[in-house]
PDB file of C-alpha atoms and ligand atoms in Angstrom:
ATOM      1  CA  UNK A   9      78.559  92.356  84.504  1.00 88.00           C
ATOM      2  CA  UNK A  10      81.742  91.910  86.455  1.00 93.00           C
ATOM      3  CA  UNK A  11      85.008  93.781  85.583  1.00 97.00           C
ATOM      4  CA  UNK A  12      88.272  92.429  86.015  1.00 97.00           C
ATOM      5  CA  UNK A  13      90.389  94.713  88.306  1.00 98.00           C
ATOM      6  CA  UNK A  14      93.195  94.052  86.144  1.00 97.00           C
ATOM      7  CA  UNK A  15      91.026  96.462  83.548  1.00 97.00           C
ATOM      8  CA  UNK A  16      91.216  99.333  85.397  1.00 98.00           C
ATOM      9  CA  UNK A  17      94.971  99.011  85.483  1.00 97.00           C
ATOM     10  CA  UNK A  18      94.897  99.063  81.886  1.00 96.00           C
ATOM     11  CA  UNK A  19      91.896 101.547  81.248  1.00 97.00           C
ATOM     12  CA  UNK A  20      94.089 104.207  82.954  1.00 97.00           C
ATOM     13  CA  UNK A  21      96.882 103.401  80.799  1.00 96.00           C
ATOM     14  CA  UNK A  22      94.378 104.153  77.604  1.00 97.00           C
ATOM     15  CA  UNK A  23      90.696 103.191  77.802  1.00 97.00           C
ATOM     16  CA  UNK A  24      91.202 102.251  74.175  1.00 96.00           C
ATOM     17  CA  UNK A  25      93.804  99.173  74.762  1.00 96.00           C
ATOM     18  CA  UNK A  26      90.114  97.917  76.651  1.00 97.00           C
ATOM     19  CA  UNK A  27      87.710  98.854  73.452  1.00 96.00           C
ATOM     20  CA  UNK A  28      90.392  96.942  71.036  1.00 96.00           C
ATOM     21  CA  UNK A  29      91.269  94.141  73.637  1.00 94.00           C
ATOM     22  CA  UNK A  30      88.024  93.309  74.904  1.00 95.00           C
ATOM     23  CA  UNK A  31      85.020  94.665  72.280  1.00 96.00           C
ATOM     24  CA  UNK A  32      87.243  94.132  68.848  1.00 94.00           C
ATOM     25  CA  UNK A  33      88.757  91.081  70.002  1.00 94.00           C
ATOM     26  CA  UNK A  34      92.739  91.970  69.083  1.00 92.00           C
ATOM     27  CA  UNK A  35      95.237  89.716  70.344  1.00 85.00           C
ATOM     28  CA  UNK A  36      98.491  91.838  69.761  1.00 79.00           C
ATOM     29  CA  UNK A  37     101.193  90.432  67.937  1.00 69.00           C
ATOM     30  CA  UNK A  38     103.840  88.279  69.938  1.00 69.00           C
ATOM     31  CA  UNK A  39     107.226  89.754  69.938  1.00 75.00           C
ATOM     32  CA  UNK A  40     110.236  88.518  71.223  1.00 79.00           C
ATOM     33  CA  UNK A  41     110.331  91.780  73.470  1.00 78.00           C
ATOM     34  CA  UNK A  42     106.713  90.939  74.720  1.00 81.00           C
ATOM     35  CA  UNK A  43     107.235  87.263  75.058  1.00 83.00           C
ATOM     36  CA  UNK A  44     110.704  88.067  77.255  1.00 86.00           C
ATOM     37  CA  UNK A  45     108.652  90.712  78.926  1.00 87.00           C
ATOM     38  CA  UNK A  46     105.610  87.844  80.204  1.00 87.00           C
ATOM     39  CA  UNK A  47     108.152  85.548  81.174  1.00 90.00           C
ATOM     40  CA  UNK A  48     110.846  88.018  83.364  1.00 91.00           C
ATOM     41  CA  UNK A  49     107.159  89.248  84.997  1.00 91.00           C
ATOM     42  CA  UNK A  50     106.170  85.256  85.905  1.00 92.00           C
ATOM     43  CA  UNK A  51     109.939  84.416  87.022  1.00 93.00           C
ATOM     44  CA  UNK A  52     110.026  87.988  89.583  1.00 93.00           C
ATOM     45  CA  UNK A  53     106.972  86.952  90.838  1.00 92.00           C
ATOM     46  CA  UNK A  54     107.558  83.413  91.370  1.00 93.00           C
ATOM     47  CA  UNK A  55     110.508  84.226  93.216  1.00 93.00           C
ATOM     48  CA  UNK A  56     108.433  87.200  95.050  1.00 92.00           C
ATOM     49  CA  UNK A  57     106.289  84.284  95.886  1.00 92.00           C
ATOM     50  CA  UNK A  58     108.846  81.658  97.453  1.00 93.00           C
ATOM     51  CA  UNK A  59     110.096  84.861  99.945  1.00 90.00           C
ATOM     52  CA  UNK A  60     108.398  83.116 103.016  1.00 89.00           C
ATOM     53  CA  UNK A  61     109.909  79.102 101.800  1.00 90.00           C
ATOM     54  CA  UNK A  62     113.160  80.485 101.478  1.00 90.00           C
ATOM     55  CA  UNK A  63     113.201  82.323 104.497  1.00 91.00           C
ATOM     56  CA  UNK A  64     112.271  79.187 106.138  1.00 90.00           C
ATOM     57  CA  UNK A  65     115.331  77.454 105.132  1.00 91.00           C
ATOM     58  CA  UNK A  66     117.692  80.255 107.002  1.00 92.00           C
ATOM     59  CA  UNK A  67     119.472  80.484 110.645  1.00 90.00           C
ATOM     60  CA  UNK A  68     121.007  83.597 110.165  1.00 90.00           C
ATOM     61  CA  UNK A  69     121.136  86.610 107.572  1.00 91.00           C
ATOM     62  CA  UNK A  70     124.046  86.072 105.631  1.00 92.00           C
ATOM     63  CA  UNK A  71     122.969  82.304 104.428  1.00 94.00           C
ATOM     64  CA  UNK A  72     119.948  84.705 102.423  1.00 95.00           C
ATOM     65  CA  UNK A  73     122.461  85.509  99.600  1.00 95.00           C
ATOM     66  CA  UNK A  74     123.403  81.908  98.786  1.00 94.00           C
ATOM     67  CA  UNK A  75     119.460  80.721  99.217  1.00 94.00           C
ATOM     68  CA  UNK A  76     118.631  83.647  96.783  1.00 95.00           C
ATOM     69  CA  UNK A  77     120.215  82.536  93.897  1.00 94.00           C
ATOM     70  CA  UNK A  78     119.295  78.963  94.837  1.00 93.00           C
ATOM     71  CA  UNK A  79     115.928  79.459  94.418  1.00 94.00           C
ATOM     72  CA  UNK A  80     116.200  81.687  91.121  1.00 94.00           C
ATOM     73  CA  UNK A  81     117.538  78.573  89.969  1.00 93.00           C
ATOM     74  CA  UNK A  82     114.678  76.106  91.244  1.00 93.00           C
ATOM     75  CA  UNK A  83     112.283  79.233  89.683  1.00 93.00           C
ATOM     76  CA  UNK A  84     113.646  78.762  86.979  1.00 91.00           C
ATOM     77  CA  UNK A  85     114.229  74.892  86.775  1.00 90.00           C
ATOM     78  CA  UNK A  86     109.915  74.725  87.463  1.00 90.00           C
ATOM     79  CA  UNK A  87     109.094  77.345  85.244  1.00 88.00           C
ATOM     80  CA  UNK A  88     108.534  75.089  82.358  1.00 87.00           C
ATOM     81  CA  UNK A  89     105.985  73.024  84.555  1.00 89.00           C
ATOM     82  CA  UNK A  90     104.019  76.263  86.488  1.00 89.00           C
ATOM     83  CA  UNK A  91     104.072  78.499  83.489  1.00 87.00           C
ATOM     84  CA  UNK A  92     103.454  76.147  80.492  1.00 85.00           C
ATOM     85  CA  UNK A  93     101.085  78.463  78.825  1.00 84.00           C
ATOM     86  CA  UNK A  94     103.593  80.685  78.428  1.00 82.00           C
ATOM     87  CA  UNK A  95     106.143  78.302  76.889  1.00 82.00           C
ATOM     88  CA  UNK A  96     103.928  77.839  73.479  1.00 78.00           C
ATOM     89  CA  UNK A  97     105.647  79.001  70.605  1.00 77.00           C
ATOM     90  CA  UNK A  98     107.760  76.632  68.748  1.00 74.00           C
ATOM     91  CA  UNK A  99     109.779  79.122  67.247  1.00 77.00           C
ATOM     92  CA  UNK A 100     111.136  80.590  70.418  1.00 79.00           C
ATOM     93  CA  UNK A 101     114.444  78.928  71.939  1.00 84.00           C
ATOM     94  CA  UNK A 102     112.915  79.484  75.413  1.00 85.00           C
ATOM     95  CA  UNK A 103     116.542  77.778  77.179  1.00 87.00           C
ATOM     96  CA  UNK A 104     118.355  80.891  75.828  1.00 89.00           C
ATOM     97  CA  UNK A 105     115.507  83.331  76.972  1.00 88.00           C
ATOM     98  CA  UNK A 106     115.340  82.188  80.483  1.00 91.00           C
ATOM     99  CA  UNK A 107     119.064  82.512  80.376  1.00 92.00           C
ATOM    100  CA  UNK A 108     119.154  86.489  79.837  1.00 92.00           C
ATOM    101  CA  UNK A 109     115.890  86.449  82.116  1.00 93.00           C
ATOM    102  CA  UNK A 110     118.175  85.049  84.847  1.00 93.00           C
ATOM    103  CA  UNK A 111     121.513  87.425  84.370  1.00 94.00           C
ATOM    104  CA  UNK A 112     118.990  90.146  84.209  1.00 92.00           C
ATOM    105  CA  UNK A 113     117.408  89.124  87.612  1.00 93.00           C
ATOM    106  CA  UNK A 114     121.208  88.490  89.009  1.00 93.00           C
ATOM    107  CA  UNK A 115     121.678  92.078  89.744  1.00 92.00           C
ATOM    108  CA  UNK A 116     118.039  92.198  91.993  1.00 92.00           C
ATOM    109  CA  UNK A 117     119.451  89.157  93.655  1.00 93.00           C
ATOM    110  CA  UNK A 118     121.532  91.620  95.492  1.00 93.00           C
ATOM    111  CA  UNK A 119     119.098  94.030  96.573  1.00 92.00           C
ATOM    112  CA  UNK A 120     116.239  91.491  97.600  1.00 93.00           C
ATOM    113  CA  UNK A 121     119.033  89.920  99.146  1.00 94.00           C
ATOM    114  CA  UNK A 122     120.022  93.729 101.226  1.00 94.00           C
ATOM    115  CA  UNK A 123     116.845  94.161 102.089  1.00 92.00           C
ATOM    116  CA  UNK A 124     116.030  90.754 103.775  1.00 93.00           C
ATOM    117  CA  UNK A 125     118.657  91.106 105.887  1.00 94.00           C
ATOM    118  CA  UNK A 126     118.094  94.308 107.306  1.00 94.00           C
ATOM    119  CA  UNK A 127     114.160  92.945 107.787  1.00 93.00           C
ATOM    120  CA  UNK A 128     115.893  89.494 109.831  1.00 94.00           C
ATOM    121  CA  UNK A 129     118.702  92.131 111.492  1.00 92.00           C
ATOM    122  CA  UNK A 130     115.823  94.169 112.735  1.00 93.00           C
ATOM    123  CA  UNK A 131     113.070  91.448 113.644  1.00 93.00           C
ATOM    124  CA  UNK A 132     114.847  88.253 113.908  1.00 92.00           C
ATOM    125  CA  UNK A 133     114.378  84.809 111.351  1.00 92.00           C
ATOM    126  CA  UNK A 134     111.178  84.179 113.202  1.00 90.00           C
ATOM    127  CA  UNK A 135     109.462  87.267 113.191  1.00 92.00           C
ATOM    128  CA  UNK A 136     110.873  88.276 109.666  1.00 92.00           C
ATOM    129  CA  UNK A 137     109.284  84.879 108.485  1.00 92.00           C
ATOM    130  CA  UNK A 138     106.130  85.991 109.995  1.00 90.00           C
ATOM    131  CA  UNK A 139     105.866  89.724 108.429  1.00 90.00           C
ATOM    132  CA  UNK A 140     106.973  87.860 104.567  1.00 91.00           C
ATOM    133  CA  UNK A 141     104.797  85.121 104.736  1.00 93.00           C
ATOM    134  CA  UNK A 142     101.374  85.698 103.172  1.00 95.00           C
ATOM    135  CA  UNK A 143      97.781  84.917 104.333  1.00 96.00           C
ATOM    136  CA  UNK A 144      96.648  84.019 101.222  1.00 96.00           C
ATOM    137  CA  UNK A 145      98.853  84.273  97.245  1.00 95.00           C
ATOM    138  CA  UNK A 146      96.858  84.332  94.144  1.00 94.00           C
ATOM    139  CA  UNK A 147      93.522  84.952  95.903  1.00 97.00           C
ATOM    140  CA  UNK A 148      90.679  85.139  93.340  1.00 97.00           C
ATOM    141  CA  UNK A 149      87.960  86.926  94.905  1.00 96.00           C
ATOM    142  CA  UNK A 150      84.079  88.412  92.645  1.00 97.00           C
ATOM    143  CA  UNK A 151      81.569  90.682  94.644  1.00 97.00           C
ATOM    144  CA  UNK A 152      78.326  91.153  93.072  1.00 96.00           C
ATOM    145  CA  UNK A 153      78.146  94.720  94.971  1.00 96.00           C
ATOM    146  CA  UNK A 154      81.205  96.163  93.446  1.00 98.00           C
ATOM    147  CA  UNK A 155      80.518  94.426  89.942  1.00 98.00           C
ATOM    148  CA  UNK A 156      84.690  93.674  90.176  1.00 98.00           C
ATOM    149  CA  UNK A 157      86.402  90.538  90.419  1.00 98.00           C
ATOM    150  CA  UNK A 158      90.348  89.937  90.813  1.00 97.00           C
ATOM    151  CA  UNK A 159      92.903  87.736  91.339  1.00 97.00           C
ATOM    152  CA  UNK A 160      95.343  89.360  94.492  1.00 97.00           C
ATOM    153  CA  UNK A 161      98.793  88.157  93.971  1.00 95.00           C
ATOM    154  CA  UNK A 162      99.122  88.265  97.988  1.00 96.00           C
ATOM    155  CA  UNK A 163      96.878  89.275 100.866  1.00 97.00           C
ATOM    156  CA  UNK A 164      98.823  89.684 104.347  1.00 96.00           C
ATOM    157  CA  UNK A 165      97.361  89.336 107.510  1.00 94.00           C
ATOM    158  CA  UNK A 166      99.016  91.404 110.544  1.00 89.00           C
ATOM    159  CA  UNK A 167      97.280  92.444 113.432  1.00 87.00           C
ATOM    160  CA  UNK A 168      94.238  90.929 112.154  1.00 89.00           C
ATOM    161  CA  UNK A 169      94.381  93.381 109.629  1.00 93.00           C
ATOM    162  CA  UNK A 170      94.212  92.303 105.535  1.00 96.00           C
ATOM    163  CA  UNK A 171      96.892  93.667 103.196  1.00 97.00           C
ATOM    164  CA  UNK A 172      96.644  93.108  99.604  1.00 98.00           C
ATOM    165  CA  UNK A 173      99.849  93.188  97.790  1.00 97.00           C
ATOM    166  CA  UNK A 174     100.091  93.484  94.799  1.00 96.00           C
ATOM    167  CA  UNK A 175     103.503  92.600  92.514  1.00 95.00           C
ATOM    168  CA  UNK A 176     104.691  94.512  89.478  1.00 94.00           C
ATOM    169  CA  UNK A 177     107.963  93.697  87.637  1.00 89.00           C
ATOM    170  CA  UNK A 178     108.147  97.193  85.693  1.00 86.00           C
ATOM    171  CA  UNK A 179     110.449  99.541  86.506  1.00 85.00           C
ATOM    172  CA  UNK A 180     109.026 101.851  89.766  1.00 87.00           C
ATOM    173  CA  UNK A 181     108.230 105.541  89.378  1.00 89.00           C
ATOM    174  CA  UNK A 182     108.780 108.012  92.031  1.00 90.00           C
ATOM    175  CA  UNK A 183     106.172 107.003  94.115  1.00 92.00           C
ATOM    176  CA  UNK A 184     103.041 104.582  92.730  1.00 95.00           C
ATOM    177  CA  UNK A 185     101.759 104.165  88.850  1.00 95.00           C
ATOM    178  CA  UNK A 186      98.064 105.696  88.845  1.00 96.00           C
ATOM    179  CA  UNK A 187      97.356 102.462  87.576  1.00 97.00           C
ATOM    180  CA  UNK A 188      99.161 100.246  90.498  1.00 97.00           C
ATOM    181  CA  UNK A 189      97.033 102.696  92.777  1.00 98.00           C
ATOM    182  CA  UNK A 190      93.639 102.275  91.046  1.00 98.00           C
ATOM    183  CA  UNK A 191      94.080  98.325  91.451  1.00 98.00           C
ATOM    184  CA  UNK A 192      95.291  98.161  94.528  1.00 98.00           C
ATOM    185  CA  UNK A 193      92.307 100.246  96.223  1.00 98.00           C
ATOM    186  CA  UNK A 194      90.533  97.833  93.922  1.00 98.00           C
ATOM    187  CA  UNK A 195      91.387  94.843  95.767  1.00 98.00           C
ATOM    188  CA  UNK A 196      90.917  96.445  98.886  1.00 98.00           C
ATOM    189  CA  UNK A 197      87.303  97.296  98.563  1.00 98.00           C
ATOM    190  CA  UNK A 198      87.084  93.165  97.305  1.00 98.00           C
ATOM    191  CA  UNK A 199      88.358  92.416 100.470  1.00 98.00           C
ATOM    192  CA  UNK A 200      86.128  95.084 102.629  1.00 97.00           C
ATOM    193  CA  UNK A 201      82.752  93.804 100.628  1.00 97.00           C
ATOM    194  CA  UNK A 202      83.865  89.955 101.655  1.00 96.00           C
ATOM    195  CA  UNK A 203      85.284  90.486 105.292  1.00 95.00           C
ATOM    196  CA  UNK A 204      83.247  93.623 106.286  1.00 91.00           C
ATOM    197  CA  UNK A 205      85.877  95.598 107.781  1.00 90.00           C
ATOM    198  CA  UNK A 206      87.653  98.609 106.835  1.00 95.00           C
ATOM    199  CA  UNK A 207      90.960  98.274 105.034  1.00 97.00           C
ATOM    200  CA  UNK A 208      93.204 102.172 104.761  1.00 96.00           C
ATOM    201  CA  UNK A 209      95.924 100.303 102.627  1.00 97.00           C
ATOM    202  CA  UNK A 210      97.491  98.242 100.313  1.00 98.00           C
ATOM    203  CA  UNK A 211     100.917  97.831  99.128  1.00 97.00           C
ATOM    204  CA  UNK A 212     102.213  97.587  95.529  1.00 97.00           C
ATOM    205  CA  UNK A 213     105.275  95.220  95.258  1.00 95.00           C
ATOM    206  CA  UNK A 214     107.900  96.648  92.635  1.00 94.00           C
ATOM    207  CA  UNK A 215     110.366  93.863  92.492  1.00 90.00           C
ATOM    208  CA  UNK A 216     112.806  95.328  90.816  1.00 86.00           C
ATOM    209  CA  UNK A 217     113.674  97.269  93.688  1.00 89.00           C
ATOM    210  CA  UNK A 218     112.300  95.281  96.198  1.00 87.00           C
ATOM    211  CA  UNK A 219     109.986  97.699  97.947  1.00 92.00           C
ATOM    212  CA  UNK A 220     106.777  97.521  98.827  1.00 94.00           C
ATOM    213  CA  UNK A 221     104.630 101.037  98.742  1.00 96.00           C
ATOM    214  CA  UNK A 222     101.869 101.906 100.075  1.00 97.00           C
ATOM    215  CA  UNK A 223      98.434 102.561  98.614  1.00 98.00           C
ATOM    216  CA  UNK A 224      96.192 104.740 101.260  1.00 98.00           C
ATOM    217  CA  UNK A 225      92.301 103.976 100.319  1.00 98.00           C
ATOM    218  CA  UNK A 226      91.478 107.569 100.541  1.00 98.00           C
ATOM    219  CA  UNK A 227      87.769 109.157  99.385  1.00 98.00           C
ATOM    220  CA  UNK A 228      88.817 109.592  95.686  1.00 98.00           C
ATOM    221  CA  UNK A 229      91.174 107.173  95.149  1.00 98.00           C
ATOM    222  CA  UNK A 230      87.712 105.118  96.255  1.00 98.00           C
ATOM    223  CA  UNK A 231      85.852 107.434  94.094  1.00 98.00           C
ATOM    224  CA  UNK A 232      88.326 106.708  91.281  1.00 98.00           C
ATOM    225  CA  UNK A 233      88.190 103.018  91.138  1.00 98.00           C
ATOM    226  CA  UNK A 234      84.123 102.966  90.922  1.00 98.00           C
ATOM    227  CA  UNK A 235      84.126 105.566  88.251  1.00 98.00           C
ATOM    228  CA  UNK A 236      86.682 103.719  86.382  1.00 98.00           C
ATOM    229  CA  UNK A 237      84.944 100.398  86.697  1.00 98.00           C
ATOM    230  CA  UNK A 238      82.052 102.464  85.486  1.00 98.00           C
ATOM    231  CA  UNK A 239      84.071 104.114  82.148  1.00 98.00           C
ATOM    232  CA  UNK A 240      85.130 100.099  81.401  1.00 98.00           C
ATOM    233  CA  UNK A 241      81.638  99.180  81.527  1.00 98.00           C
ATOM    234  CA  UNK A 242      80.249 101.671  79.321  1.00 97.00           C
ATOM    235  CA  UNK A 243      82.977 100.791  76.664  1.00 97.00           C
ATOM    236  CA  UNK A 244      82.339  97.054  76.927  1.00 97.00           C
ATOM    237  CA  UNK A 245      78.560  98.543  76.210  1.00 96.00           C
ATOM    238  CA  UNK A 246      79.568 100.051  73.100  1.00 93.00           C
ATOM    239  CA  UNK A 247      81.342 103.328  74.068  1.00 95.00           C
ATOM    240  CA  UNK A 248      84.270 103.908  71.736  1.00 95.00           C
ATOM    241  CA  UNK A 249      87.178 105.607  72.918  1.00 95.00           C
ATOM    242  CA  UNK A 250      88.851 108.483  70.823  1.00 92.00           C
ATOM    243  CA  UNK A 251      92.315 107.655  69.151  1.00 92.00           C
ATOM    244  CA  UNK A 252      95.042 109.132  72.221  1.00 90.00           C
ATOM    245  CA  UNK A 253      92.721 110.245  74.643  1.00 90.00           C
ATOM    246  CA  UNK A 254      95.119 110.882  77.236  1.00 91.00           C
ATOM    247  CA  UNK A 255      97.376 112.944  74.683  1.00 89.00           C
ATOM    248  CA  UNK A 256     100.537 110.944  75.040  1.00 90.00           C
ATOM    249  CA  UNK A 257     102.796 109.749  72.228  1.00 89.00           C
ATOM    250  CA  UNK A 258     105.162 107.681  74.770  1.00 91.00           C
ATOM    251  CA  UNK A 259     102.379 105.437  75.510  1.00 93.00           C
ATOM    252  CA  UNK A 260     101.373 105.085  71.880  1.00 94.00           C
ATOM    253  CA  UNK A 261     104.679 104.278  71.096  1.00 91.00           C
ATOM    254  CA  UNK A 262     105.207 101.707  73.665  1.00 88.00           C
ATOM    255  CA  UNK A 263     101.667 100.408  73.196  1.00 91.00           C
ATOM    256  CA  UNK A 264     101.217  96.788  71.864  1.00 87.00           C
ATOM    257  CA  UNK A 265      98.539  97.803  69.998  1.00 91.00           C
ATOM    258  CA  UNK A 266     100.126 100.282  67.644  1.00 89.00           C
ATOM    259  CA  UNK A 267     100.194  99.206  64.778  1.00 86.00           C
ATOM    260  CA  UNK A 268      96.259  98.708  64.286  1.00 90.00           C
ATOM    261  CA  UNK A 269      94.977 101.449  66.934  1.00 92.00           C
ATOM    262  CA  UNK A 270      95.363 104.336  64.105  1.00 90.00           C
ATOM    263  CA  UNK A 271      94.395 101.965  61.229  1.00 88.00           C
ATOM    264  CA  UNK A 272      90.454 101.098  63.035  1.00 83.00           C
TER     265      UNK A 272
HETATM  266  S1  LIG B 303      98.113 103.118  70.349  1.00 81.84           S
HETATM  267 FE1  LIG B 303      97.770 104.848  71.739  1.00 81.84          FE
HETATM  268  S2  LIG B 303      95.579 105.340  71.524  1.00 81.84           S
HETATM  269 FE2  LIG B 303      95.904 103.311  70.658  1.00 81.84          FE
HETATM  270  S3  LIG B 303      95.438 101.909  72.311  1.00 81.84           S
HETATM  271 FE3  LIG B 303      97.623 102.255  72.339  1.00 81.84          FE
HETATM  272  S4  LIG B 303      97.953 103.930  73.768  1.00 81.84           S
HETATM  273 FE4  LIG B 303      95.799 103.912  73.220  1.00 81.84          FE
END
C-alpha cells in the first residue's frame, strides 16, 4: 500500500476527514465557498509557478510590478484551459468568480511584487532568476521503501542540494502548520530514498505572504511522518477514528465534512 503524502496533511488536521474520505467514500458537498476556495488555491499557485518566466521577461526591478499583474491576467486568461476539471459545474458563473479571485489576489500583487525586488536588488536579474527558478514543478515521485507517494509542487536545486517546496494558499500561522511540516519532511525523505543523499530542509510556500519557511528534517519530525503514514494505514485497514479526536470545535466547524461526521 502506498499513501499519498497529501494524507498526512490531512490526517493531522483529523484522522477522521481520512476514514470518511477514503474508507466511506464521501465526496463533501460543493459550496460556492469551497469551489472559490479550489480555484483562488490553483490561480496562487499558477502564478507561484510562472515566478521564474516572468522574471525572465525583466531588465530591472521596477518593470516586476507591471509584469505581475500581467501575468495574473494571462493566469487567469489560461485557467479555463489548465484547470478544466475545476470549471465543471454548470450552475456556477465561473467569469464573475475569477473576477473576485483576481481583486482578492490584487492586494498580494504588491507584496510578491516587494519581495522580488529586494531578491533582484540584492542578487541581480540573473542570479535572482537562478535562486526562483525550479529544478523540477509538479514532481510526482512513489518509493516502495517509504510506502508514500507525492506530487512536489517544486523541487529546487542549489548547490547541488534538493529543496522541495511546497505551496499553500491559506492564510500562514506564526511559524509552519503541523500539517505543512509533516508533508514537507514527507517529500524530503521521497527525495532522500530516490537520490540517496541527505536532505535537512524543505520550505513551505505561503503565498499569501510570499514567504517561503523552512521545514528542518529533524529526528521526530522524521519520526512523525512514518508514524503518521502508519496511523493512515491502519484506518484505510479498518481502524475507525473517534468523533473529534483532537478535541477542537474550530476545526469541526470549518470542516467540510460536518454535516455527516456526527450523523455516521
Ligand atoms: S467534523 Fe470534526 S471530527 Fe468530523 S471529520 Fe471534521 S474535523 Fe473531524
Amino acid at each position: 500500500m502506498q499513501i499519498n503524502v497529501s494524507l498526512l496533511n490531512a490526517h493531522d488536521f483529523c484522522p477522521r476527514v481520512i476514514y470518511l474520505k477514503e474508507v466511506m467514500e464521501i465526496a463533501p458537498d460543493a459550496s460556492i465557498r469551497k469551489t472559490k476556495g479550489l480555484i483562488g488555491h490553483a490561480a496562487r499557485k499558477e502564478l507561484s509557478l510562472r515566478q521564474s518566466k516572468l522574471l525572465g521577461r525583466v531588465s530591472c526591478a521596477s518593470e516586476i510590478e507591471n509584469c505581475l499583474f500581467c501575468e495574473l491576467d494571462n493566469v487567469l486568461s489560461d485557467f479555463p484551459y489548465i484547470y478544466k476539471n475545476l470549471l465543471e459545474d454548470n450552475d456556477i458563473d465561473y467569469e464573475k468568480l475569477l473576477a473576485e479571485i483576481k481583486s482578492e489576489m490584487l492586494p498580494e500583487i504588491k507584496i510578491i511584487n516587494e519581495k522580488l525586488m529586494l531578491v533582484v536588488d540584492e542578487l541581480g536579474i540573473d542570479k535572482a532568476l537562478e535562486y526562483v527558478t525550479p529544478w523540477k514543478v509538479e514532481y510526482f515521485m512513489k518509493s516502495e521503501n517509504l510506502k508514500l507517494s507525492g506530487r512536489i509542487d517544486k523541487v529546487m536545486k542549489q548547490n547541488n542540494n534538493l529543496i522541495p517546496v511546497e505551496i499553500k494558499t491559506s492564510s500562514p500561522p506564526h511559524s509552519v502548520w503541523q500539517g505543512d511540516r509533516i508533508q514537507t519532511c514527507a517529500y524530503c525523505l521521497l527525495l532522500e530514498d530516490k537520490f540517496n543523499g541527505k536532505i535537512s530542509y524543505g520550505f513551505v510556500e505561503y503565498t499569501k505572504i510570499h514567504e517561503q519557511r523552512p521545514v528542518m528534517t529533524t529526528e521526530q519530525l522524521r519520526r512523525t511522518v512514518i508514524n503518521t503514514r502508519d496511523n493512515v494505514i491502519e484506518i484505510l485497514e479498518g481502524k475507525v477514528p473517534e468523533i473529534c479526536p483532537h478535541g477542537s470545535g474550530k476545526k469541526c466547524e470549518a470542516c467540510d465534512f460536518k454535516e455527516v461526521c456526527y450523523e455516521i
